[in-house]
Amino acid sequence: MTNLEKHLQDQLKALENGQDLESVLQGLPDEAQELAPLLQLAAQIQQLPHPDLSPAQTSQQQQRVMSVARDISASRRTGWKVLKPGWILTGGLVGALVFVLAFIVVAAAGSFAAFTLHNWTTVEVIEAAGVVQVASQDQPERWQTIQSGERMREGERIRSSTNATATLRFSDGSQIALGPSTDLSLVQVERGWDGRLEVVLIQHAGDTLHEVVPFKTRNSLYQVHTPSGTASVKGTHFGVTVDQASGNALFSVTEGSVWIVSAGKDVLLDTGQATLTQPDMAPEEPAYGFQIKGILSAWDDETLVIGGVQLNVSENMLVQGKPAIGEMARVAGHIEETGEWIADLLTSSGGKFQASFTGILEATGDTIWQISGTSVLIDANTKLSGVMMIGDPVKADFIVQDDGQFLATHIRPLDDDDEITPTPSPSATVTTTPDLTQTPTATITPTPTMTITPTATITGTVVPTDTNCTGADPHPTGMKLAQQYGVPYEEIMGWFCQGYGFGEIDLAYGLSRDYSVPVSEIFAMREAGEGWGNIKKYLEDQVTPTPKPTKDREQPTKTPKPTKTPKP
């Protein structure tokens, strides 16, 4: 390969990889400056529509481009100086040379444009497990099976059967993972030489997870339309679930920010938040969310139990696939300001999901943390990442223990992505196509609720009630708390029998210890309807507690207990 040929190949490759023309031209060495017109025209022609070539035609066109470079290089080696001056000045020869050069440039640029356009206006199927089918815009009823390694074109529609999954990858590296029974249309797929990406999708049904690479240009676009709402992003990780029957859609954000628009109203979802949209209705207010994967043991119109956790069911809960009692399932939902967990999605697909939830860090202790009203146990194996302060949004991965308590495996801050600055994008005009049929439902009965466990040392007084409510007598968690806080076992169980979980009891005694306030006053505030976050804030305004360490470590370290000032 000659030097000139190598320069041409390197610069064409740079253009193909999204480098702008100005940078490519600046990278040309002096001895290859004659390639500039070829590269300029190639960049211009790339913006024009070209037919897709077969692999054989593409290979032939590439060979022709490189042949042009070899011819130019050969002419430089033999030297134009062998031509007599009179021949060079001959008008006919000059005109012929100009014509030939123009033809070569146009042909080479057209070949290059057609070669790259195929990759830039299509989407690669990098994984297809189970029956995954594609239909074209011209023949929407003719579904054909697609395999890993094949490509989809703009205007095509893809669907996955029950228990089938697929992953699509765009030319910039962005990906979409399709869950079972999912139906998605590629309305627009386009990428420009300057790195501009324009993607418009319609999700008719099912689950999708999107990993969108941060945009390189301001005029890029990535939108997901559903029957009830539209998501617009600039680079983020998010999920969309659509119920085909009702048109309701659940949007959740794993990383970054997403604008959700429905019925002319919009909301901004930050990392860890979710919202539900319904046709012709404004989106629900963003709330921190959760997801649990486990065995579905009970389910009716009001509650369900999954992985040993009992949840209330939202009125508009989406049901995907065919969830069945005794089988693996996944639930996603939101956490109310009261700390109540509401299920918004039930799917028969467990998928690659870790049980987790997000919320505001309200309190920390040696063996238990409080996040948006939910208590999670901490042990020596719990991984604590980053710096987390009271009031910060965090994410907790957890497992459900046999006694129903949450044991945190990993807690970390929900850091904002500085590179992502979402701005509402104008909605594209889209035309929906016929929906596929889908089956859900099941009706069952619910089972018991979960409780959670504790940490610390204090005093408080309560008249114990009948301990028939405790089950095991003595209850091991009650005994542990009594020993930990140095109070009678009957006192702990008295609060328990009044309806407080062990997690709340532990939190109340911990606050009593830290702020030297009788535990009965703390429970009185709770009884009056105050959330644990508000109670802690109130106590902070009254008393300065012993400062707690920041949590930038792999495992928690014990902190000395503060000196207690007894109340008269």
Coordinates of C-alpha atoms in Angstrom, one line a residue, residues 48-433:
L48 CA -27.5 13.0 0.2
P49 CA -29.7 9.9 0.1
H50 CA -28.1 6.9 -1.5
P51 CA -29.4 3.3 -2.1
D52 CA -28.0 0.6 0.1
L53 CA -25.4 -1.7 -1.6
S54 CA -25.1 -5.4 -1.2
P55 CA -21.9 -6.6 0.5
A56 CA -20.4 -7.6 -2.9
Q57 CA -21.2 -4.2 -4.4
T58 CA -19.8 -2.4 -1.3
S59 CA -16.5 -4.4 -1.7
Q60 CA -16.2 -3.5 -5.4
Q61 CA -16.8 0.2 -4.6
Q62 CA -14.1 0.2 -1.9
Q63 CA -11.7 -1.4 -4.3
R64 CA -12.4 1.3 -6.9
V65 CA -11.8 4.0 -4.3
M66 CA -8.4 2.5 -3.4
S67 CA -7.6 2.0 -7.1
V68 CA -8.1 5.8 -7.6
A69 CA -5.5 6.4 -4.8
R70 CA -3.1 3.9 -6.4
D71 CA -3.4 5.6 -9.8
I72 CA -2.7 9.0 -8.3
S73 CA 0.2 7.6 -6.3
A74 CA 1.6 5.9 -9.5
S75 CA 1.4 9.1 -11.4
R76 CA 3.3 10.9 -8.7
R77 CA 6.1 8.2 -8.9
T78 CA 6.5 8.4 -12.7
G79 CA 6.3 12.2 -12.5
W80 CA 4.3 14.7 -14.5
K81 CA 7.5 16.3 -15.5
V82 CA 7.9 13.8 -18.4
L83 CA 5.2 15.6 -20.2
K84 CA 6.3 18.4 -22.5
P85 CA 5.3 21.9 -21.7
G86 CA 3.4 22.2 -24.9
W87 CA 1.2 19.2 -24.1
I88 CA 0.5 20.5 -20.6
L89 CA -0.8 23.8 -22.0
T90 CA -3.0 22.1 -24.6
G91 CA -6.6 23.2 -23.8
G92 CA -8.0 19.8 -24.9
L93 CA -5.8 17.9 -22.6
V94 CA -6.4 20.2 -19.7
G95 CA -10.2 19.9 -20.2
A96 CA -9.9 16.1 -20.4
L97 CA -7.9 15.9 -17.3
V98 CA -10.3 18.1 -15.4
F99 CA -13.2 16.0 -16.6
V100 CA -11.5 12.7 -15.6
L101 CA -10.5 14.1 -12.2
A102 CA -14.1 15.3 -11.5
F103 CA -15.4 11.9 -12.5
I104 CA -13.0 10.1 -10.3
V105 CA -13.8 12.3 -7.3
V106 CA -17.5 12.0 -7.7
A107 CA -17.4 8.2 -8.2
A108 CA -15.1 7.8 -5.2
A109 CA -17.1 10.0 -3.0
G110 CA -20.4 8.3 -4.0
S111 CA -18.9 4.9 -3.3
F112 CA -17.7 6.0 0.1
A113 CA -21.0 7.6 1.0
A114 CA -22.9 4.5 -0.1
F115 CA -20.6 2.3 1.9
T116 CA -21.0 4.2 5.2
L117 CA -24.6 5.1 4.8
H118 CA -25.6 1.5 5.1
N119 CA -24.2 1.4 8.7
W120 CA -25.4 4.8 9.7
T121 CA -29.1 4.4 8.8
T122 CA -29.5 0.9 10.1
V123 CA -29.5 -0.8 13.5
E124 CA -27.6 -3.9 14.3
V125 CA -29.2 -6.8 16.2
I126 CA -26.4 -7.8 18.5
E127 CA -28.5 -10.4 20.3
A128 CA -31.7 -12.3 19.6
A129 CA -32.7 -15.1 21.9
G130 CA -35.9 -16.9 21.2
V131 CA -38.4 -16.0 18.5
V132 CA -37.7 -12.4 17.4
Q133 CA -39.4 -11.1 14.2
V134 CA -39.2 -8.0 12.0
A135 CA -41.7 -6.5 9.6
S136 CA -41.1 -3.8 7.0
Q137 CA -43.1 -0.6 6.6
D138 CA -44.2 -1.7 3.1
Q139 CA -45.4 -5.2 4.2
P140 CA -46.4 -4.7 7.9
E141 CA -48.2 -8.1 8.0
R142 CA -45.3 -10.1 6.8
W143 CA -43.2 -11.0 9.8
Q144 CA -39.7 -12.6 9.3
T145 CA -37.4 -14.1 11.9
I146 CA -34.2 -12.0 12.5
Q147 CA -31.0 -13.4 13.9
S148 CA -28.0 -11.9 15.8
G149 CA -25.7 -10.0 13.5
E150 CA -28.4 -8.9 11.1
R151 CA -29.5 -5.3 10.6
M152 CA -32.8 -3.5 10.8
R153 CA -33.7 -0.4 8.7
E154 CA -35.5 2.8 9.4
G155 CA -39.3 2.2 9.2
E156 CA -39.2 -1.5 10.3
R157 CA -40.9 -2.9 13.3
I158 CA -39.5 -5.6 15.7
R159 CA -41.4 -7.9 18.2
S160 CA -40.3 -10.5 20.7
S161 CA -42.4 -13.5 21.6
T162 CA -43.0 -14.8 25.1
N163 CA -39.7 -15.6 26.8
A164 CA -37.7 -14.0 23.9
T165 CA -35.3 -11.1 24.2
A166 CA -33.3 -8.9 21.8
T167 CA -30.6 -6.2 21.9
L168 CA -30.2 -3.5 19.3
R169 CA -27.2 -1.3 18.8
F170 CA -27.0 2.1 16.9
S171 CA -24.0 3.4 15.1
D172 CA -22.9 5.6 18.0
G173 CA -22.9 2.7 20.5
S174 CA -26.4 3.4 22.0
Q175 CA -28.3 0.2 22.8
I176 CA -31.9 -0.9 23.4
A177 CA -32.7 -4.2 25.3
L178 CA -36.1 -5.6 24.5
G179 CA -37.8 -7.9 27.0
P180 CA -40.3 -10.6 26.2
S181 CA -43.6 -9.7 24.5
T182 CA -42.2 -6.4 23.4
D183 CA -43.3 -4.5 20.2
L184 CA -41.2 -1.6 18.9
S185 CA -41.1 0.5 15.6
L186 CA -38.0 2.3 14.3
V187 CA -39.7 5.4 12.9
Q188 CA -36.5 7.4 12.3
V189 CA -32.8 6.3 12.5
E190 CA -30.2 8.8 11.2
R191 CA -26.7 9.8 12.0
G192 CA -24.8 12.8 10.4
W193 CA -21.1 13.3 9.7
D194 CA -20.8 15.7 12.6
G195 CA -22.0 13.0 15.1
R196 CA -25.6 14.1 15.0
L197 CA -28.0 11.2 16.0
E198 CA -31.7 11.3 15.3
V199 CA -33.7 8.4 16.7
V200 CA -37.5 8.3 17.0
L201 CA -39.2 5.1 18.3
I202 CA -42.7 4.0 19.0
Q203 CA -43.1 1.4 21.7
H204 CA -46.5 -0.4 21.4
A205 CA -46.1 -2.9 24.2
G206 CA -43.6 -4.6 26.5
D207 CA -40.4 -3.7 28.3
T208 CA -37.3 -1.8 26.9
L209 CA -34.1 -0.6 28.6
H210 CA -32.2 2.2 26.8
E211 CA -28.5 3.1 27.2
V212 CA -28.1 6.3 25.2
V213 CA -24.6 7.6 24.6
P214 CA -24.3 11.4 25.5
F215 CA -24.9 13.5 22.4
K216 CA -22.1 15.1 20.5
T217 CA -24.2 17.8 18.9
R218 CA -27.1 20.0 20.1
N219 CA -29.4 19.0 17.2
S220 CA -29.4 15.3 18.1
L221 CA -32.6 13.7 19.1
Y222 CA -33.7 10.5 20.9
Q223 CA -37.4 10.0 21.6
V224 CA -39.5 7.1 22.7
H225 CA -43.3 7.5 22.0
T226 CA -45.9 5.4 23.7
P227 CA -49.7 5.6 23.5
S228 CA -49.8 7.8 26.6
G229 CA -46.4 9.7 26.8
T230 CA -43.1 10.5 25.2
A231 CA -39.6 10.3 26.6
S232 CA -36.9 12.7 25.3
V233 CA -33.3 12.3 26.4
K234 CA -29.8 13.6 25.7
G235 CA -27.8 10.7 27.0
T236 CA -28.9 8.4 29.8
H237 CA -30.1 5.0 31.0
F238 CA -33.8 4.6 31.3
G239 CA -36.6 2.0 31.0
V240 CA -40.0 2.1 29.4
T241 CA -42.9 -0.4 30.0
V242 CA -46.2 -0.1 28.0
D243 CA -49.4 -1.9 28.7
Q244 CA -50.9 -2.6 25.3
A245 CA -54.5 -2.9 26.4
S246 CA -54.7 0.4 28.3
G247 CA -51.9 2.4 26.7
N248 CA -50.5 3.2 30.1
A249 CA -46.7 3.6 30.3
L250 CA -44.2 3.4 33.2
F251 CA -41.0 5.4 32.7
S252 CA -38.0 4.9 35.1
V253 CA -34.5 6.4 35.1
T254 CA -31.4 4.5 36.1
E255 CA -28.9 7.2 35.3
G256 CA -29.2 10.7 34.1
S257 CA -32.4 12.7 33.4
V258 CA -35.4 12.2 31.1
W259 CA -38.2 14.6 30.1
I260 CA -41.6 12.9 30.0
V261 CA -44.4 14.6 28.1
S262 CA -48.1 13.6 28.2
A263 CA -51.2 15.5 27.4
G264 CA -49.2 18.7 26.9
K265 CA -47.7 18.5 30.4
D266 CA -44.1 17.5 31.1
V267 CA -42.1 16.3 34.1
L268 CA -38.4 15.8 34.6
L269 CA -37.2 12.4 36.0
D270 CA -33.9 12.4 37.7
T271 CA -31.7 9.3 38.5
G272 CA -33.7 6.8 40.5
Q273 CA -37.1 8.3 39.8
A274 CA -40.2 7.0 37.9
T275 CA -43.6 8.2 36.7
L276 CA -46.7 6.7 35.2
T277 CA -48.5 8.1 32.2
Q278 CA -52.1 7.5 31.0
P279 CA -53.7 8.5 27.7
D280 CA -54.9 12.2 27.7
M281 CA -53.7 12.7 31.2
A282 CA -50.7 14.6 32.7
P283 CA -47.8 12.5 34.0
E284 CA -47.9 11.6 37.6
E285 CA -45.4 13.5 39.9
P286 CA -42.0 11.8 39.9
A287 CA -41.3 9.5 42.8
Y288 CA -38.4 7.4 43.9
G289 CA -38.8 3.8 42.8
F290 CA -38.0 0.2 43.6
Q291 CA -37.9 -3.2 41.8
I292 CA -38.0 -6.7 43.3
K293 CA -37.4 -10.0 41.6
G294 CA -38.5 -13.2 43.3
I295 CA -41.2 -15.9 43.6
L296 CA -44.7 -14.5 43.3
S297 CA -46.6 -16.1 46.2
A298 CA -49.9 -14.1 46.3
W299 CA -51.7 -11.5 44.2
D300 CA -55.1 -9.9 44.2
D301 CA -56.6 -6.5 43.3
E302 CA -55.2 -4.8 46.4
T303 CA -52.0 -6.5 47.4
L304 CA -49.3 -8.9 46.1
V305 CA -46.4 -10.7 47.7
I306 CA -43.1 -11.3 45.9
G307 CA -39.9 -12.6 47.4
G308 CA -41.6 -12.5 50.8
V309 CA -42.4 -8.7 50.5
Q310 CA -46.0 -7.6 50.6
L311 CA -46.9 -4.6 48.5
N312 CA -50.0 -2.5 47.8
V313 CA -51.1 -2.6 44.1
S314 CA -51.8 0.7 42.2
E315 CA -55.1 1.1 40.5
N316 CA -53.4 1.2 37.1
M317 CA -50.7 -1.4 37.7
L318 CA -49.3 -2.7 34.4
V319 CA -49.2 -6.5 33.9
Q320 CA -46.8 -8.0 31.3
G321 CA -46.6 -11.6 30.2
K322 CA -48.4 -14.2 32.3
P323 CA -47.3 -13.9 35.9
A324 CA -48.2 -17.0 37.9
I325 CA -48.2 -17.9 41.6
G326 CA -45.2 -19.9 42.5
E327 CA -43.1 -18.7 39.6
M328 CA -40.3 -16.1 39.2
A329 CA -41.6 -12.6 38.5
R330 CA -40.5 -8.9 38.8
V331 CA -42.3 -6.0 40.3
A332 CA -41.4 -2.3 39.9
G333 CA -43.1 0.6 41.5
H334 CA -42.8 3.9 43.5
I335 CA -42.4 4.9 47.1
E336 CA -45.0 7.4 48.5
E337 CA -44.0 10.2 50.8
T338 CA -45.4 8.2 53.6
G339 CA -42.9 5.5 52.9
E340 CA -45.6 3.1 51.4
W341 CA -44.4 0.9 48.5
I342 CA -46.9 0.8 45.6
A343 CA -46.5 -1.7 42.8
D344 CA -46.9 -0.2 39.3
L345 CA -45.6 -3.1 37.2
L346 CA -45.8 -6.9 37.5
T347 CA -44.1 -9.0 34.8
S348 CA -43.5 -12.7 34.4
S349 CA -39.9 -11.8 33.3
G350 CA -37.4 -11.8 36.1
G351 CA -34.7 -10.6 33.8
K352 CA -31.3 -9.4 34.9
F353 CA -32.6 -7.2 37.7
Q354 CA -31.2 -6.8 41.2
A355 CA -33.7 -6.0 44.0
S356 CA -33.2 -2.4 44.8
F357 CA -34.9 0.9 45.7
T358 CA -34.1 4.6 45.7
G359 CA -35.0 7.3 48.1
I360 CA -33.8 10.0 50.6
L361 CA -31.3 9.0 53.3
E362 CA -33.1 9.9 56.5
A363 CA -31.0 8.2 59.2
T364 CA -27.9 6.0 59.6
G365 CA -26.9 3.6 62.4
D366 CA -24.5 0.9 63.2
T367 CA -26.8 -1.9 62.0
I368 CA -29.7 -0.2 60.3
W369 CA -30.3 2.7 57.9
Q370 CA -33.5 4.5 57.1
I371 CA -34.2 5.5 53.5
S372 CA -37.5 7.2 52.6
G373 CA -39.3 5.6 55.5
T374 CA -37.9 2.1 54.8
S375 CA -35.4 0.4 57.2
V376 CA -32.6 -1.7 55.8
L377 CA -30.2 -3.8 57.9
I378 CA -26.4 -3.2 57.6
D379 CA -23.8 -5.9 58.2
A380 CA -20.1 -6.4 57.7
N381 CA -20.7 -7.5 54.0
T382 CA -22.8 -4.4 53.1
K383 CA -20.9 -2.3 50.6
L384 CA -21.1 1.5 51.2
S385 CA -19.8 3.6 48.3
G386 CA -19.2 7.3 47.9
V387 CA -20.0 10.1 50.4
M388 CA -23.6 10.0 51.7
M389 CA -25.1 12.6 53.9
I390 CA -28.5 12.8 55.6
G391 CA -31.0 14.2 53.0
D392 CA -29.0 12.8 50.0
P393 CA -30.8 10.6 47.4
V394 CA -29.3 7.1 47.5
K395 CA -29.9 3.7 45.9
A396 CA -29.9 0.5 47.9
D397 CA -29.6 -3.1 46.6
F398 CA -30.9 -5.6 49.0
I399 CA -32.0 -9.2 49.7
V400 CA -35.1 -10.2 51.7
Q401 CA -34.2 -12.4 54.7
D402 CA -36.3 -15.3 56.0
D403 CA -37.9 -13.0 58.6
G404 CA -39.0 -10.5 56.0
Q405 CA -36.3 -7.9 56.8
F406 CA -34.3 -6.1 54.1
L407 CA -30.5 -6.7 54.3
A408 CA -28.6 -4.1 52.2
T409 CA -25.9 -5.5 50.0
H410 CA -24.9 -2.2 48.5
I411 CA -25.8 1.5 49.2
R412 CA -24.5 4.3 47.1
P413 CA -25.3 7.9 46.2
L414 CA -27.4 8.8 43.2
D415 CA -24.8 11.2 41.7
D416 CA -26.0 13.7 39.0
D417 CA -24.3 13.2 35.6
D418 CA -22.7 16.5 34.9
E419 CA -22.5 15.7 31.2
I420 CA -26.3 15.4 30.9
T421 CA -28.2 18.6 30.6
P422 CA -31.7 17.6 29.4
T423 CA -33.8 20.1 27.6
P424 CA -37.3 19.3 26.3
S425 CA -37.1 18.3 22.6
P426 CA -39.8 19.0 20.1
S427 CA -42.0 16.0 19.5
A428 CA -41.7 14.3 16.1
T429 CA -44.8 13.5 14.1
V430 CA -45.4 9.8 14.1
T431 CA -47.9 7.4 12.8
T432 CA -48.7 4.3 14.8
T433 CA -49.2 0.9 13.3

